Every structure is written in C-alpha cells, then in structure tokens.
CSV table of C-alpha atoms and ligand atoms in Angstrom, one decimal:
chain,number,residue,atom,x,y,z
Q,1,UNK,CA,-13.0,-41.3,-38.2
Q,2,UNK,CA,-9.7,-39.9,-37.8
Q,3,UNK,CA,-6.2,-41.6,-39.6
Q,4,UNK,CA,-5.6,-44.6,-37.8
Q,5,UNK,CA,-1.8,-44.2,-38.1
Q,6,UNK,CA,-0.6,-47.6,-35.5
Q,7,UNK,CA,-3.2,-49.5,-38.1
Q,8,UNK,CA,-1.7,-48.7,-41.3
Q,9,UNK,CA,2.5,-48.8,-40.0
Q,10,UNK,CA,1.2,-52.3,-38.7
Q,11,UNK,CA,-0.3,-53.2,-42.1
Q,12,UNK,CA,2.5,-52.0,-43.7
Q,13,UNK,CA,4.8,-53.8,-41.8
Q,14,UNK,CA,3.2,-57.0,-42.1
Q,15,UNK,CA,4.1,-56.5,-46.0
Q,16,UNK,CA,7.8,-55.9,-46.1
Q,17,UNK,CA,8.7,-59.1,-44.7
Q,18,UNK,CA,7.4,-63.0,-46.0
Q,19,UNK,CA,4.3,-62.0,-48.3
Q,20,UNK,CA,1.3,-64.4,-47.7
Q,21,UNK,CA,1.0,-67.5,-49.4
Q,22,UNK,CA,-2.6,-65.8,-50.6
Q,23,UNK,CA,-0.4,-63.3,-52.1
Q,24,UNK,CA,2.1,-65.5,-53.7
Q,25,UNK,CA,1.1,-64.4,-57.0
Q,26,UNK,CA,2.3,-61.3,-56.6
Q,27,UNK,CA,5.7,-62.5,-55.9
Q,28,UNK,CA,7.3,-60.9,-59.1
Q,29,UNK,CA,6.0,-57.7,-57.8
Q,30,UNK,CA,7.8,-58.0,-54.7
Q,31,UNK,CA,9.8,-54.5,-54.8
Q,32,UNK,CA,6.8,-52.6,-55.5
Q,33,UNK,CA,5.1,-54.0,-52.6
Q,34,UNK,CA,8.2,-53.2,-50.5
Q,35,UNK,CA,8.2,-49.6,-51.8
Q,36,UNK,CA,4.6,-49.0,-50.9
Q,37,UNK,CA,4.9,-50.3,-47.9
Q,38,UNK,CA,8.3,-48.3,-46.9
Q,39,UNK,CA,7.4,-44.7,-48.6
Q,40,UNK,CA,3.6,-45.3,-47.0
Q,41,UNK,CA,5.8,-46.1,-43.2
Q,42,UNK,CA,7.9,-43.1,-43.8
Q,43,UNK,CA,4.8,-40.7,-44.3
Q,44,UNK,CA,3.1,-41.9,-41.4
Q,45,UNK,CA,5.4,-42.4,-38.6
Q,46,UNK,CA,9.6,-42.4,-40.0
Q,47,UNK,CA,10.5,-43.3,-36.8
Q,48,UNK,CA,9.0,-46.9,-37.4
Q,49,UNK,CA,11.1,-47.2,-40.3
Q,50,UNK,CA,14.0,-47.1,-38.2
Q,51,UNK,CA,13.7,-51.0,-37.0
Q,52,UNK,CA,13.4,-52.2,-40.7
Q,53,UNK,CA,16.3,-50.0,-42.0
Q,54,UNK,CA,19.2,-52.6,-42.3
Q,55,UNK,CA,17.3,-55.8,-42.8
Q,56,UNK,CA,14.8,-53.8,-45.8
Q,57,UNK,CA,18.1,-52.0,-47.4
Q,58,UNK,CA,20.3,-55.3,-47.4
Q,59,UNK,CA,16.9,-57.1,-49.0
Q,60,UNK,CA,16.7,-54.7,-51.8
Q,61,UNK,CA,20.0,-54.1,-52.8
Q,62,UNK,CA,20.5,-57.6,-53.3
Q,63,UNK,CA,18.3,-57.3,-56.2
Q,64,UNK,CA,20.5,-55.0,-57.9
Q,65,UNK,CA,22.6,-56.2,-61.2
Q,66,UNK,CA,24.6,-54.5,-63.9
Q,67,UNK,CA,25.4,-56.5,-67.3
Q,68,UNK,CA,28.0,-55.0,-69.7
Q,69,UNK,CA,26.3,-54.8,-73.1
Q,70,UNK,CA,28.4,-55.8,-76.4
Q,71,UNK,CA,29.8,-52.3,-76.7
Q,72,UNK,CA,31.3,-52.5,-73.2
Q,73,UNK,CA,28.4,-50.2,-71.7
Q,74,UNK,CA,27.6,-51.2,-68.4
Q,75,UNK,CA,23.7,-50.6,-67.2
Q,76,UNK,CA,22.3,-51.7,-63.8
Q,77,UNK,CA,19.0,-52.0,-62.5
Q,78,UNK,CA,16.7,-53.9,-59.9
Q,79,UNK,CA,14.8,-57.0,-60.1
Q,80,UNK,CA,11.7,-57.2,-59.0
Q,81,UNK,CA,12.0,-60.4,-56.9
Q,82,UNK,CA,14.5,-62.8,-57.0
Q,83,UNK,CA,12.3,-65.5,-59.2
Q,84,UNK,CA,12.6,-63.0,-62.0
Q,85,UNK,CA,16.4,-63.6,-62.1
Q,86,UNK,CA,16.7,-65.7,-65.2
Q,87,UNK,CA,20.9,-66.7,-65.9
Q,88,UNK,CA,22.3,-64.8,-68.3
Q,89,UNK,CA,19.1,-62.5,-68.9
Q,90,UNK,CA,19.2,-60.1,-66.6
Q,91,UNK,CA,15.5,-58.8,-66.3
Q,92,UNK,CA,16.2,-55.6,-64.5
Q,93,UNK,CA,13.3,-53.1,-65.3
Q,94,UNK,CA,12.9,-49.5,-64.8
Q,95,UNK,CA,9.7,-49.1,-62.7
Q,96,UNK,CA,11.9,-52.3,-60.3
Q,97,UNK,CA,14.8,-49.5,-60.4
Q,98,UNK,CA,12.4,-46.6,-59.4
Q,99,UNK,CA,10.6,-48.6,-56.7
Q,100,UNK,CA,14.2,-49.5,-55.4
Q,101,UNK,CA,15.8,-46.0,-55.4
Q,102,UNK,CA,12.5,-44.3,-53.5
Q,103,UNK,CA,12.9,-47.0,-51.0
Q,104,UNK,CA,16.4,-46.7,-50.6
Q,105,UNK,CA,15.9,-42.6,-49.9
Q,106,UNK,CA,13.4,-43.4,-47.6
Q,107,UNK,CA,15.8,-46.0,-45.7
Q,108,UNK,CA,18.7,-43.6,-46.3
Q,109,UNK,CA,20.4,-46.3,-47.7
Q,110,UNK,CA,23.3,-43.1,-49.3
Q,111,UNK,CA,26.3,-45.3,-49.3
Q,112,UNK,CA,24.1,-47.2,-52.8
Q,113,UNK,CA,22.5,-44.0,-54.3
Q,114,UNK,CA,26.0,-42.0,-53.8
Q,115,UNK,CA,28.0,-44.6,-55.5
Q,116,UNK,CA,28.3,-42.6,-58.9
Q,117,UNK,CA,29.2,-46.1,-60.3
Q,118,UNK,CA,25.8,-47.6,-59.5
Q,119,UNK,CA,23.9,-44.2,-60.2
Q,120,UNK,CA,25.7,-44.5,-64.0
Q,121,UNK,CA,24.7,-47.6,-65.1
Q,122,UNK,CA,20.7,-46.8,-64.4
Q,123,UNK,CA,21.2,-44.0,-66.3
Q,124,UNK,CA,22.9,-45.8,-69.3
Q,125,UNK,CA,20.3,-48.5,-68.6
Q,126,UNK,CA,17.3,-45.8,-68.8
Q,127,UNK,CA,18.9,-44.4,-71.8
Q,128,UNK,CA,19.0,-47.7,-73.6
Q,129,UNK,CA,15.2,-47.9,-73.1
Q,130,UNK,CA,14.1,-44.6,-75.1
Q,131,UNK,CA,12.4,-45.4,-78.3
Q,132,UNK,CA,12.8,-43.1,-81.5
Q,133,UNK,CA,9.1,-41.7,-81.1
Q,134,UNK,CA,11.1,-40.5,-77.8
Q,135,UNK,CA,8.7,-42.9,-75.6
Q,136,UNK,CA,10.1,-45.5,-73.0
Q,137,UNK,CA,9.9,-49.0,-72.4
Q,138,UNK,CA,11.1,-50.8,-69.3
Q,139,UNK,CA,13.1,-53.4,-70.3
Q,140,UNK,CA,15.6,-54.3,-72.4
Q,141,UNK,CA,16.6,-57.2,-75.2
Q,142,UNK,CA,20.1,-58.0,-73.3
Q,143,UNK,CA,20.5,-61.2,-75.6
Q,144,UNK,CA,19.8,-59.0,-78.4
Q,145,UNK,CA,22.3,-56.3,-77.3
Q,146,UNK,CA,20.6,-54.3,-75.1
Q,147,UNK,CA,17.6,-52.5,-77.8
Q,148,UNK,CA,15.0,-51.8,-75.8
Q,149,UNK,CA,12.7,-54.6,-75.6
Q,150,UNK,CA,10.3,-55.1,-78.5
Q,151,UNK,CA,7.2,-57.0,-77.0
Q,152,UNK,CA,7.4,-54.2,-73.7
Q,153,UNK,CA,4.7,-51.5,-73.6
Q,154,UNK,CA,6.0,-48.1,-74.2
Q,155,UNK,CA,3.7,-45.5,-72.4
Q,156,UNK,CA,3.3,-42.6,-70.2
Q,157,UNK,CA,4.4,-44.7,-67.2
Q,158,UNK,CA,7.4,-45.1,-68.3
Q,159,UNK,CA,8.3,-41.9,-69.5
Q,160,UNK,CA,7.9,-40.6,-66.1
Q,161,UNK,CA,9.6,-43.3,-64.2
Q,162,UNK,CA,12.6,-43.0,-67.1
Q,163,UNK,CA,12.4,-38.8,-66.0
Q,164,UNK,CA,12.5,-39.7,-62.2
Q,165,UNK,CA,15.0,-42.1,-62.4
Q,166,UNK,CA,17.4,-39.6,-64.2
Q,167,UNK,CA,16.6,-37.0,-61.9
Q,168,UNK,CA,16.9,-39.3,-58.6
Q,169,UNK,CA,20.3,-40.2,-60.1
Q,170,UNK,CA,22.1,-36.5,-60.2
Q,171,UNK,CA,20.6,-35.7,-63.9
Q,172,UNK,CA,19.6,-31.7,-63.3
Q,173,UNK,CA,21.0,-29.2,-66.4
Q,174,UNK,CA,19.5,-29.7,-69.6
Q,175,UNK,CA,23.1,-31.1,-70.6
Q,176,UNK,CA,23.1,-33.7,-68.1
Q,177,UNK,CA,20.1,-35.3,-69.5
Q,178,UNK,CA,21.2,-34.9,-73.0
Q,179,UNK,CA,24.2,-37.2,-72.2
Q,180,UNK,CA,21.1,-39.8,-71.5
Q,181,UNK,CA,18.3,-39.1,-73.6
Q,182,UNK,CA,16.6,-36.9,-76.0
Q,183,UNK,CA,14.4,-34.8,-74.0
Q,184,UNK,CA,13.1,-32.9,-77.0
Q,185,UNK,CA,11.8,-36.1,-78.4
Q,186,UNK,CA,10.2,-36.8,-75.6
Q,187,UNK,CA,8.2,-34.0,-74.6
Q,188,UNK,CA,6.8,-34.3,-78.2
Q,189,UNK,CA,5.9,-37.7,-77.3
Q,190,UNK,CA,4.4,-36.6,-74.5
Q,191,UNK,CA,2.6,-33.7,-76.5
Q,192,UNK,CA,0.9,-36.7,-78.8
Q,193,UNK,CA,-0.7,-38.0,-75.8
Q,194,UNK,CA,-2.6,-35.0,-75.1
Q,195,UNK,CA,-6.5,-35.6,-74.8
Q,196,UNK,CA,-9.0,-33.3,-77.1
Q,197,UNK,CA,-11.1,-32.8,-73.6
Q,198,UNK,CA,-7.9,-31.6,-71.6
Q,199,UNK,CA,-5.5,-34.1,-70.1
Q,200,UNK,CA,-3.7,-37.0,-71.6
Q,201,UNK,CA,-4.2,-40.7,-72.1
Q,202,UNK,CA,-3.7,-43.5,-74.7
Q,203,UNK,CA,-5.2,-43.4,-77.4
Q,204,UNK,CA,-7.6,-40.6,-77.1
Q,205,UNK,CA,-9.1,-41.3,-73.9
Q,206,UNK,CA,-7.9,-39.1,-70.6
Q,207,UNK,CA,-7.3,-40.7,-67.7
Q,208,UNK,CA,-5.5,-39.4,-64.7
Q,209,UNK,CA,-2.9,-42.0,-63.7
Q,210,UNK,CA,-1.3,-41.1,-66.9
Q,211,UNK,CA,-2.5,-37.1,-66.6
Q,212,UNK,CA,-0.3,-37.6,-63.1
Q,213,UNK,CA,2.6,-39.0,-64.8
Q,214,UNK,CA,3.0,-36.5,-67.7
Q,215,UNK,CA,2.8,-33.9,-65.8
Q,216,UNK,CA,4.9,-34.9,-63.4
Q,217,UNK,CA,7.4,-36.1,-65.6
Q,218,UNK,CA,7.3,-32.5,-67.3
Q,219,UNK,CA,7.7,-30.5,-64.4
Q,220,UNK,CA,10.5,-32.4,-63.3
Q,221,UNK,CA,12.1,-31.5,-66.5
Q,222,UNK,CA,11.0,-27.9,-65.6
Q,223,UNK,CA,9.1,-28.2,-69.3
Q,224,UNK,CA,5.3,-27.0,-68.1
Q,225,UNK,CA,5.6,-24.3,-70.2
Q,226,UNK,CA,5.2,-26.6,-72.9
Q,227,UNK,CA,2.2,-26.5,-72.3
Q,228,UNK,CA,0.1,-23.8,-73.6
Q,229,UNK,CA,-2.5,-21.9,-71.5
Q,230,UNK,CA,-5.9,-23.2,-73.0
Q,231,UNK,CA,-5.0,-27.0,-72.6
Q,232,UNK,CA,-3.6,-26.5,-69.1
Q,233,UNK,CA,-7.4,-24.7,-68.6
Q,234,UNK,CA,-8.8,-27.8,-70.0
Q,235,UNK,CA,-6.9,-30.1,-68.1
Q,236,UNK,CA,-7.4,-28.5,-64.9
Q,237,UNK,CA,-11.2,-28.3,-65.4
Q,238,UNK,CA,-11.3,-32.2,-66.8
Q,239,UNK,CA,-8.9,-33.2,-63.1
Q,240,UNK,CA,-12.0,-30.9,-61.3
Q,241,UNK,CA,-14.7,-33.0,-62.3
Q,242,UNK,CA,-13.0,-36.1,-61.6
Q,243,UNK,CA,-14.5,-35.5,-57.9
Q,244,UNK,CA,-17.6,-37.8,-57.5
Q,245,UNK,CA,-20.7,-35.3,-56.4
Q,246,UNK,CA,-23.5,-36.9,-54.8
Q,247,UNK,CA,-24.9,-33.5,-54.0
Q,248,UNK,CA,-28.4,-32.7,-56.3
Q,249,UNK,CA,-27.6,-35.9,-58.0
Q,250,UNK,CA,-30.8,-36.9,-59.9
Q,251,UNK,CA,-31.6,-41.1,-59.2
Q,252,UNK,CA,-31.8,-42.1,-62.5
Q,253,UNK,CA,-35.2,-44.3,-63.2
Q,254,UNK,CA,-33.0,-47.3,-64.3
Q,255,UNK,CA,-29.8,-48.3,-62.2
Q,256,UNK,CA,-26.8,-46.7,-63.0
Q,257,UNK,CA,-23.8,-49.2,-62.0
Q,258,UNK,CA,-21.3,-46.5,-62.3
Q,259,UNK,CA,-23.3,-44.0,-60.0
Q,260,UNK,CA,-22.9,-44.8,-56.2
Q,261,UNK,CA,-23.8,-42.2,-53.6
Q,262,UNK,CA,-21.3,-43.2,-51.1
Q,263,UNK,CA,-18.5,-42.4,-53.5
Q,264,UNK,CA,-19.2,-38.6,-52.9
Q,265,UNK,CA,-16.0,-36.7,-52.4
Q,266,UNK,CA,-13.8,-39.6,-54.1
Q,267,UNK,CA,-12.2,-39.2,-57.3
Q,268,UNK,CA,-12.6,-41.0,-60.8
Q,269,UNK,CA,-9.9,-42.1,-63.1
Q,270,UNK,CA,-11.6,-41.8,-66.4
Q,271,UNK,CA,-15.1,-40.4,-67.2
Q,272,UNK,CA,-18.5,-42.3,-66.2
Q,273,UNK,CA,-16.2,-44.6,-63.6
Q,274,UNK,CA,-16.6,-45.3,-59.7
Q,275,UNK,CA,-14.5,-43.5,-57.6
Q,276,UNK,CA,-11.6,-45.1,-56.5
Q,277,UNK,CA,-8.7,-44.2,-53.6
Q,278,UNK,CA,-6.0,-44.2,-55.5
Q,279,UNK,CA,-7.6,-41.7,-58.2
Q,280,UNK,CA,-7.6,-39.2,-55.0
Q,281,UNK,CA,-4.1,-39.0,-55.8
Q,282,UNK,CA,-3.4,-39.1,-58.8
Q,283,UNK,CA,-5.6,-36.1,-59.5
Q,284,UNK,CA,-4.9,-33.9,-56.6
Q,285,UNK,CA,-1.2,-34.5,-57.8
Q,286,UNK,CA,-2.2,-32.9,-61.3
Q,287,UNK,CA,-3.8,-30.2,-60.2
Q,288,UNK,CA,-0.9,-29.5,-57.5
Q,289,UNK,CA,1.4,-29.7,-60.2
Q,290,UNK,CA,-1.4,-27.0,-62.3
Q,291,UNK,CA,-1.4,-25.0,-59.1
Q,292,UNK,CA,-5.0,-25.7,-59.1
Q,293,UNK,CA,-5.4,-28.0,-56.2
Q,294,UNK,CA,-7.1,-25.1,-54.1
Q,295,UNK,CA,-10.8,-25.2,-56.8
Q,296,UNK,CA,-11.0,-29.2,-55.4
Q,297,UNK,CA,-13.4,-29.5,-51.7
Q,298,UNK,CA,-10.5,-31.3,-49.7
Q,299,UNK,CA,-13.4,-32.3,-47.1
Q,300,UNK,CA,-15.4,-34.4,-48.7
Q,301,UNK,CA,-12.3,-36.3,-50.5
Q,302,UNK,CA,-10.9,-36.7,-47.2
Q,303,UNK,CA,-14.2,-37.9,-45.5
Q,304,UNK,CA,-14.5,-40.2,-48.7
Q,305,UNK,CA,-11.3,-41.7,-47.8
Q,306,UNK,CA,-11.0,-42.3,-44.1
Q,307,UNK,CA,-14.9,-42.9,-43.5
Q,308,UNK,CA,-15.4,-45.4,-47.1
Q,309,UNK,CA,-12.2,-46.3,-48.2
Q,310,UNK,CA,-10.0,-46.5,-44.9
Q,311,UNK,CA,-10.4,-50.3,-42.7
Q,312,UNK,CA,-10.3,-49.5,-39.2
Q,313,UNK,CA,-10.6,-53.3,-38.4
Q,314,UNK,CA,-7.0,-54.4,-40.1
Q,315,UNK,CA,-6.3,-51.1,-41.5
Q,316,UNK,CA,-4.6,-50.2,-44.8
Q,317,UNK,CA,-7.1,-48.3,-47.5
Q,318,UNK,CA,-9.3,-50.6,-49.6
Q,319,UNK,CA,-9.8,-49.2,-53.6
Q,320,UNK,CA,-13.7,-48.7,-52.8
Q,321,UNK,CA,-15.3,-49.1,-50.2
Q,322,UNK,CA,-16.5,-52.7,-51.4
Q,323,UNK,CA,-13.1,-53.9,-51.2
Q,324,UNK,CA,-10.5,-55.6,-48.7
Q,325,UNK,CA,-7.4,-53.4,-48.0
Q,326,UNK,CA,-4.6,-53.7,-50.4
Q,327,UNK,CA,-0.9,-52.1,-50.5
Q,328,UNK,CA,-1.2,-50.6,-53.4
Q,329,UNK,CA,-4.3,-48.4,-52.5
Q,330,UNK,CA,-3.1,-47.9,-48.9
Q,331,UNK,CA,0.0,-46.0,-50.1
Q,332,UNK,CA,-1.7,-44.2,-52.5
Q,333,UNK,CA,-4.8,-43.3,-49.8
Q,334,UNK,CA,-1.5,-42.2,-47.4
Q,335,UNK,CA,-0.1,-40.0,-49.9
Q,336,UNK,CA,-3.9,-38.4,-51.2
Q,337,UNK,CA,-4.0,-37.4,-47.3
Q,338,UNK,CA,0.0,-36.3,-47.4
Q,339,UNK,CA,-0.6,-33.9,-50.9
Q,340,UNK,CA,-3.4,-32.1,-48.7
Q,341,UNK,CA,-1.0,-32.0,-45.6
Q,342,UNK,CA,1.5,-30.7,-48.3
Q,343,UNK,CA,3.8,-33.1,-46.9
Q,344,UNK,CA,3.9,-35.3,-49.7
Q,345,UNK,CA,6.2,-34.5,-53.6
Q,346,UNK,CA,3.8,-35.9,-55.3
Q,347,UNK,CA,6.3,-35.7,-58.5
Q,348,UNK,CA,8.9,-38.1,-56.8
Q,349,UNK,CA,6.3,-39.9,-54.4
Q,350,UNK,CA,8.2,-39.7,-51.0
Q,351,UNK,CA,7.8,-37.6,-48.2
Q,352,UNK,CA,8.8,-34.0,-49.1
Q,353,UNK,CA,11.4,-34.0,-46.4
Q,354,UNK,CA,13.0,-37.2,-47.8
Q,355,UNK,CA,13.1,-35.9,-51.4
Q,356,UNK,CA,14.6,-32.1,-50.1
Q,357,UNK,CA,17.1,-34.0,-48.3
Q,358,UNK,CA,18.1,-35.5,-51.5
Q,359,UNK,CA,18.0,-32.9,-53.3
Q,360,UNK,CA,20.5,-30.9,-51.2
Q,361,UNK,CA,22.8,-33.6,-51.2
Q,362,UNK,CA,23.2,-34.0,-54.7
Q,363,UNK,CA,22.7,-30.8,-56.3
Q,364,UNK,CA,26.0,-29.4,-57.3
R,401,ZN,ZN1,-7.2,-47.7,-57.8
C-alpha cells in the first residue's frame, strides 16, 4: 500500500478545528494536537495548509501571554487550551510554547516569531525554567515569583524543547545562549542521563524518545562532540536493534506477549517491547543525527508502517497495528516516512524547507 496522502490531510484537518466530544479529554492538550496536525499537513501536501492559515494562526496566538515577574522581567509563553487559563496564574508551559512556534513556522505566521519583543520573553521564560543540576522543567511558580515549578518533572524532554525554543527564537553563538542559560550545566546533565548499554534514559534504563531528544538537543547546540566515540558506537548499535526482526525468529514454546511477527521492520522504544509507529521515528532520528541511519533496512520499516500501522479506511497512522488512528502517531508515522525522504529536520520537527527558511531569515 502506497501513502495515502488525501487520507491523512483529511484526518488532519478534521483535528485542527472543534475536537470530538470523544476526545474532550484531551482538551488541555489542544496545541499539541494542533501542531501535529499542522507540521503532519505541511509534510504532506503545504498547499493544504494554505486554507487554514489565518483562521489556525489567529487560534493559536490567542493563547499567547507574558506576565511580568516581581523583578520586572517579562516572560511569555503559550497555553495549551484556553481551559488552562487560570486568573492571575498564568500556566504557560514550554512544550505549549514549542508546539506554538513550530506551528506558527509552518503557517508562516513571521509578523509573531519576528516580533523580538515576543521572541524575548520565551527566552527569559525558558531561562527561568533551568534547574541548578542544569535540567528543565516546563513551568513555572508565577505566584511564587517565577522559580521554576517545584511539583513539574524535570527531564530530557524538556531539556530539548528548552534548546529548540532558544534556537527557534534567534539564540545561535555560544554567547547568545549564555545570556539565557548555562549550557555547560546542561550538557553535563545530559551526560548523567547516559545509559551503560549506549543511549540515554531515566534512571538507567535507555529508551529512544529520550535518546531522540538528547541528541537532538546536543546537536542543536553543535555539542556532539561531547560525546566520545565508544558511547556514540554503543548508542548507535543499541538504536540498530531497536528494529523488530521477525526473520529466523525462533517461536518460543510458551507465548511471548512482547514478540509479534507482524511487527517486523517496526521499531521498539525500550528493550523486550512491541514495536510501535512513533518509535520509527524517534530512532531513525538518532541515528540520523549519529550519521548512522544508512546500517537500518528502510524497507521493511516502511512496509511496517504503511501496510500495519497506516488506516486506509479513515486514515491517519495507528501506534500498532491493533490500534485506531490517533494524531499523535500519525504525525510521527508522517515524519518516520519524511526522515527517509530526507525531507524531514528531525532535530526541529518541521519540514526541512520550513526550518531552512527560518533559518535564513534569522541568522545574522
Ligand atoms: Zn508510540
């Protein structure tokens, strides 16, 4: 089965609007589902984007705030729906502001990411969320003067989505993110979450959601070469394996639940786990990254996702092939396909013509 592009736009589309009161739960998560569905639009077919452009921009940038901080620093970032909006608390987040700014590139929304007004205050807002162990969170205490919030998770994720955010917001010399943060801090944070087996994860265990965002985050930073040769070997042979193989598989006597033959050519996020589409990703952006993605078999990954994972009833990409299609997995199944294409940054997770457009326009 080929990639049924008018399915997915149409599934897509059917997500940036009114969500479905069977999705209603998901309401605080709004902006991410708007950013999936925009970024996975713009891979497929930008032209479609074009009828959503004013009436998606005007939706996101009302979700926008600044708040000055009691030492008269102003920081802005995005909601993630308007029920988060709480008076007098804003509860702007980080990964809200990333989702926002990749869906304002793709929407070429420039009058909003050029104001240097607006693109200061995320910055002071990401640099209020680094931790002294150089980690991130994604919020902050405003009613406790802007600390980063105690009770948020600091990880990996956010780390990478603090990195992007500077980048996305004109941060490129060494300097210019030292007026923010301390990157020196952080890429020893990031050192800590190095796995003994290769890769990184919390605590101890690798996985390659947060392999992806490490990475990512430290070649943004143009730090790889913090990274010394024998782990990257590691790491690249750990991301390898990830691929489900079916092939010469022995049936063991007992069933294996995390063994399915169908999941051949799929990828796993952590050892001993079912494949799963949006693992495709996030380890063929790794070993990109490695310049290593040439030692993974592109045509069974690719027959695992459009023949198990893709619907061609609805569309959209399920997470296995037991699944109904979601957003989440549909973008992620898009940009798998778009790494392969090498249309896809897989660093900044837009198309690579919409991040080298930026790129140019803000590089000074
Ligand atoms: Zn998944």
């Amino acid at each position: 089965m080929e990639l049924l592009i008018k399915k997915h736009v149409r599934f897509m589309e059917r997500h940036i609007g009114l969500l479905p009161s069977s999705q209603e739960k998901n309401d605080a998560n709004r902006l991410a589902i708007v950013y999936y569905s925009l970024v996975g639009i713009c891979c497929l077919d930008a032209e479609a984007l074009t009828a959503h452009r004013e009436g998606a921009s005007a939706s996101v940038i009302q979700l926008y705030r600044q708040s000055e901080l009691s030492d008269g620093t102003v920081v802005g970032g995005f909601l993630g729906s308007r029920t988060m909006e709480v008076s007098g608390r804003p509860t702007m987040s980080s990964a809200n502001t990333l989702f926002a700014t990749l869906s304002l590139l793709c929407l070429e929304a420039h009058e909003f990411l050029q104001c240097k007004e607006n693109s200061a205050a995320i910055c002071e807002f990401v640099s209020r969320c680094q931790l002294p162990d150089g980690s991130f969170v994604s919020m902050l205490d405003i009613g406790g003067g802007g600390c980063p919030s105690p009770t948020d998770s600091h990880d990996l994720r956010f780390c990478y989505i603090a990195v992007a955010l500077l980048y996305l917001h004109g941060c490129r010399t060494p300097a210019e993110y030292a007026r923010y943060v301390d990157v020196e801090q952080l890429v020893d944070y990031v050192l800590t979450q190095r796995c003994i087996g290769g890769a990184f994860g919390a605590f101890g265990e690798a996985h390659a959601g947060y392999t992806s965002c490490a990475l990512s985050l430290l070649s943004i930073l143009g730090k790889l070469d913090s990274l010394d040769e024998e782990f990257r070997a590691r790491t690249v042979s750990w991301l390898v394996h990830r691929q489900v193989s079916a092939i010469g598989a022995v049936p063991l006597q007992d069933d294996n639940e995390q063994f399915y033959a169908e999941d051949h050519g799929g990828f796993q996020g952590r050892e001993n786990k079912a494949a799963d589409t949006c693992y495709a990703f996030w380890c063929m952006n790794s070993l990109e990254i490695l310049e290593a993605s040439s030692l993974v078999d592109n045509g069974p990954m690719e027959s695992y996702l459009l023949q198990q994972t893709q619907n061609s009833l609805v569309g959209g990409f399920a997470k296995t092939d037991e699944d109904d299609p979601d957003i989440y997995h549909t973008f992620l199944g898009i940009a798998a396909l778009g790494l392969i294409a090498g249309t896809f940054d897989g660093a900044l997770c837009v198309p690579k013509n919409v991040s080298a457009q930026w790129v140019r326009s803000t590089t000074h």
